[in-house]
Tab-separated table of C-alpha atoms and ligand atoms in Angstrom:
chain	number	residue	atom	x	y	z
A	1	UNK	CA	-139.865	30.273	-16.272
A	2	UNK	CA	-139.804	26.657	-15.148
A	3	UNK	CA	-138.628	23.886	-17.971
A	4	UNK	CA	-140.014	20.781	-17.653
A	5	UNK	CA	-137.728	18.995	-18.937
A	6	UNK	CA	-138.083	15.423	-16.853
A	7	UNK	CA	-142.268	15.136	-16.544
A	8	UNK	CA	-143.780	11.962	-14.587
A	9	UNK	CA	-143.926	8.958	-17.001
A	10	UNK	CA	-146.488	6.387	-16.948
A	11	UNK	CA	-144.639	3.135	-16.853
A	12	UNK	CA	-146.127	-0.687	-17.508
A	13	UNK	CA	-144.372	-3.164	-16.679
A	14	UNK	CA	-144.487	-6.990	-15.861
A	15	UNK	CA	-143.525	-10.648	-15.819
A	16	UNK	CA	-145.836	-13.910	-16.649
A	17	UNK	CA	-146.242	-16.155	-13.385
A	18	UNK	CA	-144.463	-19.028	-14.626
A	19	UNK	CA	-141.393	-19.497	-12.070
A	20	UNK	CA	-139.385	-17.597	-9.990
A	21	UNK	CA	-137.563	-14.274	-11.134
A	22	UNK	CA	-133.994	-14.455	-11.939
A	23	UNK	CA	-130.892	-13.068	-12.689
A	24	UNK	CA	-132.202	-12.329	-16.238
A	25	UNK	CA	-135.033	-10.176	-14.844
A	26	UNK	CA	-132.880	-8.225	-12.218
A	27	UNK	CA	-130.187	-6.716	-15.468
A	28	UNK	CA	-132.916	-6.837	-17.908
A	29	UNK	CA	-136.011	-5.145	-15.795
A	30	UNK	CA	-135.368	-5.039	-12.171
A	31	UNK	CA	-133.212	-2.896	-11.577
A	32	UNK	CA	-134.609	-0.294	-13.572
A	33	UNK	CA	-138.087	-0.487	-11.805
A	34	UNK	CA	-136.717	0.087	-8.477
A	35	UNK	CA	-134.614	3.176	-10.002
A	36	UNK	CA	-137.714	4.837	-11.588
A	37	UNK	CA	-140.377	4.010	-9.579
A	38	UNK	CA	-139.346	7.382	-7.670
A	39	UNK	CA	-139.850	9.753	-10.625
A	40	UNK	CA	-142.521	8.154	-12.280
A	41	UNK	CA	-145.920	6.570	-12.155
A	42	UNK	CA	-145.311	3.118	-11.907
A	43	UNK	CA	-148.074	-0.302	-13.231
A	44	UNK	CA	-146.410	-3.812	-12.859
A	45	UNK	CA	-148.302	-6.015	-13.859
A	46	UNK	CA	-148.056	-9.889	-12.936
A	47	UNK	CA	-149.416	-11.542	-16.258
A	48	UNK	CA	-151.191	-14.688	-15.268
A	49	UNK	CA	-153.153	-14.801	-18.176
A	50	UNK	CA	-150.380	-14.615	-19.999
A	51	UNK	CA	-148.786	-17.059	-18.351
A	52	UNK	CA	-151.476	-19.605	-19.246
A	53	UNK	CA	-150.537	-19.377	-23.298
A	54	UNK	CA	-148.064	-21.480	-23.134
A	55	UNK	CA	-148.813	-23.254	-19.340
A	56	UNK	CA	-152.717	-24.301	-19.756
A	57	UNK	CA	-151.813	-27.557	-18.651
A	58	UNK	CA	-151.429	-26.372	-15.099
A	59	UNK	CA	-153.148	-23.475	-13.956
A	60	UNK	CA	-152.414	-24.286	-9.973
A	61	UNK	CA	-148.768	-23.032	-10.843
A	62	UNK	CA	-149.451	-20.109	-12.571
A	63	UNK	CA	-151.566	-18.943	-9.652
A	64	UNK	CA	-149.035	-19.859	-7.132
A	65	UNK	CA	-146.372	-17.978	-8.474
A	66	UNK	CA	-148.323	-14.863	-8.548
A	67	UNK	CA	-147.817	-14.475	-4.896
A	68	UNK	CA	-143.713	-15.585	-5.553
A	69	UNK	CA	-143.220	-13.356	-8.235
A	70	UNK	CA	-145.089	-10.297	-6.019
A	71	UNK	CA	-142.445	-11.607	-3.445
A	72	UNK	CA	-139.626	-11.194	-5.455
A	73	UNK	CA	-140.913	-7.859	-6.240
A	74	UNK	CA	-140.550	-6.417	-3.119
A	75	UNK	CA	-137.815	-8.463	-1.732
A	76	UNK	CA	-135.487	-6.424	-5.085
A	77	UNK	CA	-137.039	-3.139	-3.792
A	78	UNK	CA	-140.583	-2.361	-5.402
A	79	UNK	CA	-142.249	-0.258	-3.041
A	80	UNK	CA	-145.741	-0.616	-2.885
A	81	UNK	CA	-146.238	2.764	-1.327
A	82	UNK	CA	-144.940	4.112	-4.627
A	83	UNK	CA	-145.366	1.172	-7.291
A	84	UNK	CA	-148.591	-0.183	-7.813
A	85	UNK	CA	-148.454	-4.032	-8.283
A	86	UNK	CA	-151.592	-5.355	-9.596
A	87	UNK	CA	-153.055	-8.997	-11.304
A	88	UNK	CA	-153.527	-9.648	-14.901
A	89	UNK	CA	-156.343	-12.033	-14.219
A	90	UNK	CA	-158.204	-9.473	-11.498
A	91	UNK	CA	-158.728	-6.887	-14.379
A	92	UNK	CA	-161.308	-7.800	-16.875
A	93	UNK	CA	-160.690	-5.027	-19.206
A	94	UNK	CA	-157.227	-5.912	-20.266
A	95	UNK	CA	-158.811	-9.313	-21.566
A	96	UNK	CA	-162.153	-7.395	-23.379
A	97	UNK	CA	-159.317	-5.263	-25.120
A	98	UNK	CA	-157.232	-8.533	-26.073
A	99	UNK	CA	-159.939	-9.774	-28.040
A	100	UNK	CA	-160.765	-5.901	-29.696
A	101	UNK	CA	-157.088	-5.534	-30.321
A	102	UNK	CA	-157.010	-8.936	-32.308
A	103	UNK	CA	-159.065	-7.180	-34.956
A	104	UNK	CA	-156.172	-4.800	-35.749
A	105	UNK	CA	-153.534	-7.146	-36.261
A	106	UNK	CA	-153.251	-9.819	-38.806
A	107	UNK	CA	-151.706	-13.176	-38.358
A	108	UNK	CA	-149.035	-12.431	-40.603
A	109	UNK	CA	-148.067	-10.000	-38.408
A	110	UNK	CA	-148.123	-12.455	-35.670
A	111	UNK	CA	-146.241	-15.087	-36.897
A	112	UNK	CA	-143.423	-12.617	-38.593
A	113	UNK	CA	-143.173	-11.011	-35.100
A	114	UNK	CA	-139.390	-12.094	-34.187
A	115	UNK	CA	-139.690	-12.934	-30.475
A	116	UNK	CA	-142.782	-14.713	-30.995
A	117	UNK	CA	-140.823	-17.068	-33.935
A	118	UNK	CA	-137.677	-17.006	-31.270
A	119	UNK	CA	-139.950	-18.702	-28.683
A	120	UNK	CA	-142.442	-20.740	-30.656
A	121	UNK	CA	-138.558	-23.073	-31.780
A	122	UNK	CA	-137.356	-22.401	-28.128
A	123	UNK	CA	-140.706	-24.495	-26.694
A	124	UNK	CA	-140.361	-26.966	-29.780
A	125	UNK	CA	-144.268	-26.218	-30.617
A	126	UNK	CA	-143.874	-27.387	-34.241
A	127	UNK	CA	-147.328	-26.410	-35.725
A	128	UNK	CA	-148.598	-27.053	-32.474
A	129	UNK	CA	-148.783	-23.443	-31.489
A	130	UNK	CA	-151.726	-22.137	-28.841
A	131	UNK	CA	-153.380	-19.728	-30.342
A	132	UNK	CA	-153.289	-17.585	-26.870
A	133	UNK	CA	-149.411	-17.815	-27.486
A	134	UNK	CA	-149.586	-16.747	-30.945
A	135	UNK	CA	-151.253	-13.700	-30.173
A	136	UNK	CA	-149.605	-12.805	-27.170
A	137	UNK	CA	-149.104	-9.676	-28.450
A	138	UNK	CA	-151.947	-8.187	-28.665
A	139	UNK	CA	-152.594	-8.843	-24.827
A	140	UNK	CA	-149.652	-7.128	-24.120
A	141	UNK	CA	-150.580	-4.291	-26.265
A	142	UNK	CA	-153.938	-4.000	-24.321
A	143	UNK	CA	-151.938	-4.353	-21.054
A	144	UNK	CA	-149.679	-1.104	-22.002
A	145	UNK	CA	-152.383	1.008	-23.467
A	146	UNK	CA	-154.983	0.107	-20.666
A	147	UNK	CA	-152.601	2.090	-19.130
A	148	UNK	CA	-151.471	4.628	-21.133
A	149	UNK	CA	-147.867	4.074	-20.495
A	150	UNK	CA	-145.478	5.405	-22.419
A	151	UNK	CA	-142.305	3.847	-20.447
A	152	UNK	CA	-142.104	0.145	-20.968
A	153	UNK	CA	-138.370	-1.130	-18.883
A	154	UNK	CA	-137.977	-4.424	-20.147
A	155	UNK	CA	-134.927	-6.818	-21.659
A	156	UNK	CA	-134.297	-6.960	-25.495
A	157	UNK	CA	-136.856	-9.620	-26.234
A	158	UNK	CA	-139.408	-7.509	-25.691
A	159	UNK	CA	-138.641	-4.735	-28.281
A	160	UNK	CA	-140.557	-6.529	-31.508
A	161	UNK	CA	-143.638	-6.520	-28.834
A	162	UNK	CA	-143.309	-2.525	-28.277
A	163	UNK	CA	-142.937	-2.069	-31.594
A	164	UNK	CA	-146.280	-4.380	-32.488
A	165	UNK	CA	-148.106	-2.424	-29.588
A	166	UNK	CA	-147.348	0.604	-31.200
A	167	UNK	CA	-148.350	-1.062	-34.827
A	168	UNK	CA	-151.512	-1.674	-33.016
A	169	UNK	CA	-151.881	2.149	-31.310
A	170	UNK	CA	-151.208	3.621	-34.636
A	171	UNK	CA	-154.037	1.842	-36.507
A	172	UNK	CA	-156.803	2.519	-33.443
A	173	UNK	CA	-155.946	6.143	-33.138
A	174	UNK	CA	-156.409	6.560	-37.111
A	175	UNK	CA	-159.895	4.958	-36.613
A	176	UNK	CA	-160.961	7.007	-33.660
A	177	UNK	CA	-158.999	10.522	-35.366
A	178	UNK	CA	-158.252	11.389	-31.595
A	179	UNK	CA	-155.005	10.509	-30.442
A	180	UNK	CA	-156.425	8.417	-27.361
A	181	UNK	CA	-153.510	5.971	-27.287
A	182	UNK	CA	-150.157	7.066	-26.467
A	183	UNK	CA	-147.178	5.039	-28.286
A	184	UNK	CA	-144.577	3.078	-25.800
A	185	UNK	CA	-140.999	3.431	-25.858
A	186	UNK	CA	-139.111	0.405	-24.935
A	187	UNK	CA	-136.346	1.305	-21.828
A	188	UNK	CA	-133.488	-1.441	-22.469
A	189	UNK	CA	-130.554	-1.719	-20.432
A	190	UNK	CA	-127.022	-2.025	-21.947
A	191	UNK	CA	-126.891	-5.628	-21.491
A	192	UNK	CA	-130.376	-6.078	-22.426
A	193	UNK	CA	-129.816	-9.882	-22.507
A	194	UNK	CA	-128.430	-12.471	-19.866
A	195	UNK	CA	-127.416	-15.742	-21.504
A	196	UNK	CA	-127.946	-18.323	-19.388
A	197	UNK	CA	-125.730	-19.853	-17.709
A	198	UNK	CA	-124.668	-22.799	-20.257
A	199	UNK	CA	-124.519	-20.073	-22.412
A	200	UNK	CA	-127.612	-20.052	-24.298
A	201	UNK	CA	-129.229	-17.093	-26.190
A	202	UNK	CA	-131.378	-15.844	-22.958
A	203	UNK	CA	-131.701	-16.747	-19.374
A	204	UNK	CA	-135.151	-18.238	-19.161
A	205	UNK	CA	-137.596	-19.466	-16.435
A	206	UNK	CA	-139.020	-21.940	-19.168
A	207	UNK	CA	-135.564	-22.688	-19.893
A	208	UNK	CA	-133.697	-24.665	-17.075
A	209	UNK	CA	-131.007	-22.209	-17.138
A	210	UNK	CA	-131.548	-20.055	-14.604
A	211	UNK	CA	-130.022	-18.427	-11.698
A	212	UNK	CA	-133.131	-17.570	-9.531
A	213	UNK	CA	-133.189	-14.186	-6.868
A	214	UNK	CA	-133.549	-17.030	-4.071
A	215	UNK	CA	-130.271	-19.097	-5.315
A	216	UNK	CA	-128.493	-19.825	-1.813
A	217	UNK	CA	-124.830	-19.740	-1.761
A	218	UNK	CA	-123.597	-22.673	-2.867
A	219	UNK	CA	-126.286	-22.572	-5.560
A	220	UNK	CA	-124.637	-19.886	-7.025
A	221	UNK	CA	-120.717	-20.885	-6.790
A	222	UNK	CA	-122.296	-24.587	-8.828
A	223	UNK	CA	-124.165	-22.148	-11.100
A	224	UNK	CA	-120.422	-20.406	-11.914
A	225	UNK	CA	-118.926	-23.285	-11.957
A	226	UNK	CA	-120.485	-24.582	-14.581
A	227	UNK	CA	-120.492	-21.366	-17.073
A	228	UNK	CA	-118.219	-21.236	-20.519
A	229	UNK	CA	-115.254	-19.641	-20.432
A	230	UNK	CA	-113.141	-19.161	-23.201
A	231	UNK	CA	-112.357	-23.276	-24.558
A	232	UNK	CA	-108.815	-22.591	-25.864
A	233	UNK	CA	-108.042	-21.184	-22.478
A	234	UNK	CA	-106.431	-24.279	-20.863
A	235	UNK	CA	-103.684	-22.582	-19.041
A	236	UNK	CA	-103.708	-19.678	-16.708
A	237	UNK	CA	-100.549	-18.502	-18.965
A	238	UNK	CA	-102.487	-18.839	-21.979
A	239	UNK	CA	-103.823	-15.957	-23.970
A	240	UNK	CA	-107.564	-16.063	-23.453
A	241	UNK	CA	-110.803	-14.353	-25.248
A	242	UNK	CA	-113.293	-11.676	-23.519
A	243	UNK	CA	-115.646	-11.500	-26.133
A	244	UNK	CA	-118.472	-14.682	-25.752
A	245	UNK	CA	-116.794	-15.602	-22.432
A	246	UNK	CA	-120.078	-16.064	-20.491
A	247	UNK	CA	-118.334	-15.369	-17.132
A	248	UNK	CA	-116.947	-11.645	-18.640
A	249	UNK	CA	-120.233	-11.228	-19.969
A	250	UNK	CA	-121.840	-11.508	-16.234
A	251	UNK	CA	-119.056	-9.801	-14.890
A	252	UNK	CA	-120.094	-7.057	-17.021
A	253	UNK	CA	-124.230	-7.048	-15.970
A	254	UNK	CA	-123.338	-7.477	-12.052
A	255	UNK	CA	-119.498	-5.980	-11.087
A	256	UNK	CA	-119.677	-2.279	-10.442
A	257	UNK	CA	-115.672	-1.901	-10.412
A	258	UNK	CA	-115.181	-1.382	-14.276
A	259	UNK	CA	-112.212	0.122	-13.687
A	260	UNK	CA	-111.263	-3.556	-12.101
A	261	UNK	CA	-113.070	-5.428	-15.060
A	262	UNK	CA	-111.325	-3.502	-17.726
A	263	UNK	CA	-107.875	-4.433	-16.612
A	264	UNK	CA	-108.919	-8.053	-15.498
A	265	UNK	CA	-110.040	-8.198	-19.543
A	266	UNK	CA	-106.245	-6.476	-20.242
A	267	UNK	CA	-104.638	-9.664	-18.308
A	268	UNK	CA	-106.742	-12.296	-19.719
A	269	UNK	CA	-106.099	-11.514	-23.336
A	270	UNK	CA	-102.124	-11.126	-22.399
A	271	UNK	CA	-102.543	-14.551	-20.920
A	272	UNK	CA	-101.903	-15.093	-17.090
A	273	UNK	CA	-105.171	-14.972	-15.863
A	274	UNK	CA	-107.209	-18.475	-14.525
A	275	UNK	CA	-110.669	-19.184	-15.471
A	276	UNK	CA	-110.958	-19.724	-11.436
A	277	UNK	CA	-109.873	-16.085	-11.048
A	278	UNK	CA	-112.769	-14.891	-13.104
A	279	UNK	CA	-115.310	-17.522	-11.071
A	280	UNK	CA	-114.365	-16.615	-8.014
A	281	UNK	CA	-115.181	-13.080	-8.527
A	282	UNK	CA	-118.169	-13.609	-9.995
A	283	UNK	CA	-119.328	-15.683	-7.114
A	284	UNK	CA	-118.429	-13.412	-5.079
A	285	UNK	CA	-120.480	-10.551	-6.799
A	286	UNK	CA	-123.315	-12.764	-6.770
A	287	UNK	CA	-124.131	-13.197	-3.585
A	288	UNK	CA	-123.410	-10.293	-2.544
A	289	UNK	CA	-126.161	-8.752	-4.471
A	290	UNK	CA	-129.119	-11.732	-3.727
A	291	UNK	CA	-127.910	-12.115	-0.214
A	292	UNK	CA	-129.867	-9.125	0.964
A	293	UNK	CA	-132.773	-10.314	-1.612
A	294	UNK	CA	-132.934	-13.817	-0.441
A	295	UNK	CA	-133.189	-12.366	3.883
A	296	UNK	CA	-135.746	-9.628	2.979
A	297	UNK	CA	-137.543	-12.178	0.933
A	298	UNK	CA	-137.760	-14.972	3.786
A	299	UNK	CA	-139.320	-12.200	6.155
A	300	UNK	CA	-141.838	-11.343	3.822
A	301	UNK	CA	-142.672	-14.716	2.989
A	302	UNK	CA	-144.019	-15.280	6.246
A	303	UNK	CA	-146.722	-12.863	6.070
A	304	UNK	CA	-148.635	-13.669	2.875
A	305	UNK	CA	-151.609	-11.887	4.046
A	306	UNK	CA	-149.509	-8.645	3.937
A	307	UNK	CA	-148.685	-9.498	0.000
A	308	UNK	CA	-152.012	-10.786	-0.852
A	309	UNK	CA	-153.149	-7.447	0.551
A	310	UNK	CA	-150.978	-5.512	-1.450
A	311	UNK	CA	-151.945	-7.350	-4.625
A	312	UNK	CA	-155.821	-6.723	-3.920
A	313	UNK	CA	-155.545	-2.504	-3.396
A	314	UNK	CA	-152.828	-2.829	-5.945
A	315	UNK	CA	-155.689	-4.404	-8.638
A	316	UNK	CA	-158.174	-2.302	-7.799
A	317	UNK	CA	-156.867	0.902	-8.592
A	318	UNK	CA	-155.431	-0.759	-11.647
A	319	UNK	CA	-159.010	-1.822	-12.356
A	320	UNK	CA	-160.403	1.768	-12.598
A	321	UNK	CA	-157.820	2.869	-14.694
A	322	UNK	CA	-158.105	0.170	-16.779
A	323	UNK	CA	-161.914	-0.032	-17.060
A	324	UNK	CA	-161.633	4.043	-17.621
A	325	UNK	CA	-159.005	3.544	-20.885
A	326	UNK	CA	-161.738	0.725	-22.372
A	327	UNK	CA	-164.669	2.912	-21.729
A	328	UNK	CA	-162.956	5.734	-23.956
A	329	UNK	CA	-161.582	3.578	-26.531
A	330	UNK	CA	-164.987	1.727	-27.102
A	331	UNK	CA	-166.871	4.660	-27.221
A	332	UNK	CA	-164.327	7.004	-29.342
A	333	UNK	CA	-164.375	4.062	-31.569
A	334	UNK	CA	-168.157	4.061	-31.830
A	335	UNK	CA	-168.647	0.517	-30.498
A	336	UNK	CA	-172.178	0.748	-28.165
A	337	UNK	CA	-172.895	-1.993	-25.953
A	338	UNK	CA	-176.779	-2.688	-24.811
A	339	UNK	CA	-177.812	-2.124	-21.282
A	340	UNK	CA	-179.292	-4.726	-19.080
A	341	UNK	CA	-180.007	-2.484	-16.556
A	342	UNK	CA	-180.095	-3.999	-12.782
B	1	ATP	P1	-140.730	-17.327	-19.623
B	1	ATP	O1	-139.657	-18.321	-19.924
B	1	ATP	O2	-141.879	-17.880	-18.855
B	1	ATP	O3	-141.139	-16.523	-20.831
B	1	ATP	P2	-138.912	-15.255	-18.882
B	1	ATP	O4	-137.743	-15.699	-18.064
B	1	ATP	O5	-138.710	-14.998	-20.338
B	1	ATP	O6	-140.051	-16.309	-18.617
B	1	ATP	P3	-140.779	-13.101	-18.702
B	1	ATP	O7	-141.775	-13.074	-17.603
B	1	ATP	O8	-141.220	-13.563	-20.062
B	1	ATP	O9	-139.526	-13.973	-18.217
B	1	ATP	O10	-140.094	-11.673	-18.875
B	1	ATP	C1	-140.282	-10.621	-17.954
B	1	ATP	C2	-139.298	-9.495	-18.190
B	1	ATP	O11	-137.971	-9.907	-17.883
B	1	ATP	C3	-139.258	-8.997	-19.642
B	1	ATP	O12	-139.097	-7.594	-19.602
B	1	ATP	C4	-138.030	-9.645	-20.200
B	1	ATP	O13	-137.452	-8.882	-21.253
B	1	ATP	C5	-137.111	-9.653	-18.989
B	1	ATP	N1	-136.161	-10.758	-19.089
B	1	ATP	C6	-136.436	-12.067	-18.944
B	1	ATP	N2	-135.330	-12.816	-19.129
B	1	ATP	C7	-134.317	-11.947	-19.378
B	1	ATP	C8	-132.910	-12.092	-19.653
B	1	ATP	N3	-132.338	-13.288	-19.676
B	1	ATP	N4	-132.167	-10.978	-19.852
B	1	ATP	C9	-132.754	-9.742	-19.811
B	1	ATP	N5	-134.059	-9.536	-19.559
B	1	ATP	C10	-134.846	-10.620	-19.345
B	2	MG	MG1	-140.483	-14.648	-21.623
């Protein structure tokens, strides 16, 4: 009898259009969607709407870096052929269940949800806060479930906004008794969050602190350059400390040779090790992982037809889908809309 122990997944996944991808992305997201697009159904989404919570003072951005981001995605390895890459903005459904979703969470909710608190002091909003921002959330709930995914790859900010989508699944499938709505799990790496590189909680595009996929050489040695080491380390002989070192830390996300890393660790402690050692490395590590990125992304850029038509069949078999899951949900949930014929 065949087991079926490994069925096809429906992943969603995505990033808001407000900058280039970076480092942060490729250990917290990346790099898983290019390993499972092969075994699974794979939705990523570029959130534009999203994108405009926080960014409604300039809209011409947004939509410029949804062709950027889509070029990122392919220069790291999404395959259209396989993935399908598809516009927030170009799928009206995901917005209609926003504003049904909203209904089913409270603002409590909203404003105890600790991501949301996380980046409401990182963007210095005060009481100031959009309420698009504030219930970011629930858009992202109605991306996943438009869906049905159950397979979510993202970094570690994003598990309080799995768990809230699933708040929000739980309470709709009670009120339509069918279980209509699959819950998400939340696929985090092991280093689920790059600091950036000053050091700071999480590399961010709204940040400053980023090491983008397009960083050129010597934009990356000035990037390592600059990171924390350990501050007490002011000899090469002196003992020295792993543990917060931002350099270890990346050494950790992006050098393959553990067996390498684990006794380069051994040596630091013992003292005898340089902090230029450890940069040098890292450097080196670095660009050898975006220099392939940053050639395959310069071809592609030159054809943005060729992306732009990926993004349009991309959206609209996204839009079926999507259209399909809002059809069901309104009607299990006994909402009727009135006909206006043609
Ligand atoms: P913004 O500052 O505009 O919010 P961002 O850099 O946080 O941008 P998002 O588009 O919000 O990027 O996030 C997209 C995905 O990348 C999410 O799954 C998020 O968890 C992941 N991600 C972003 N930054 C990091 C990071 N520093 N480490 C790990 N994962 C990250
Ligand atoms: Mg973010």
């Amino acid at each position: 009898m065949s087991s079926n122990k490994n069925p096809r997944s429906i992943i969603l996944t995505g990033d808001r259009t407000t900058g280039a991808l970076h480092l942060g992305h490729y250990v917290g997201s990346l790099r898983n969607r290019v390993a499972l697009q092969h075994q699974h159904d794979q939705y990523v989404l570029l959130a534009d709407s999203q994108a405009l919570t926080d960014n409604a003072h300039d809209p011409k951005k947004i939509h410029r870096y949804v062709v950027e981001v889509a070029l990122d995605y392919l220069a790291v390895g999404i395959d259209p052929a396989i993935s399908t890459i598809c516009v927030q903005s170009a799928l009206p459904a995901l917005a209609e269940l926003t504003v049904l979703y909203l209904n089913f969470v409270t603002v409590a909710r909203l404003e105890r949800n600790p991501t949301i608190k996380d980046e409401i002091q990182a963007r210095g909003f005060g009481r100031d806060i959009p309420a698009g921002f504030l219930c970011y959330p629930a858009s992202q709930a109605a991306d996943i479930t438009a869906f049905k995914a159950t397979l979510v790859p993202v970094g570690d900010d994003q598990a309080p906004i799995i768990e809230q989508t699933n708040e929000i699944v739980r309470r709709l499938n009670r009120q339509t008794g069918k279980a209509l709505l699959p819950e998400a799990r939340a696929l985090i790496p092991a280093i689920g969050r790059l600091p950036g590189v000053d050091g700071k909680a999480k590399m961010s595009k709204s940040q400053g602190d980023a090491i983008p996929l397009t960083a050129s050489d010597a934009e990356i040695e000035a990037a390592v350059r600059r990171m924390y080491t350990d501050p007490n380390h002011l000899r090469a002989s002196d003992p020295g400390q792993v543990e917060g070192n931002v350099v270890f830390l990346y050494l950790d996300a992006f050098d393959d040779d553990r067996d390498e890393i684990a006794s380069l660790k051994e040596r630091y402690r013992q003292g005898g090790v340089g902090d230029m050692v450890l940069k040098h490395r890292l450097a080196f590590v670095l660009k050898t992982i975006l220099a392939p990125i940053r050639e395959r992304r310069a071809l592609l850029a030159r054809d943005r037809n060729f992306v732009m038509d990926i993004l349009q069949t991309g959206s609209r078999k996204a839009r079926e889908i999507t259209e399909n899951t809002k059809k069901e949900l309104l009607e299990a949930l006994g909402i009727f809309r009135i006909e206006l014929g043609p």
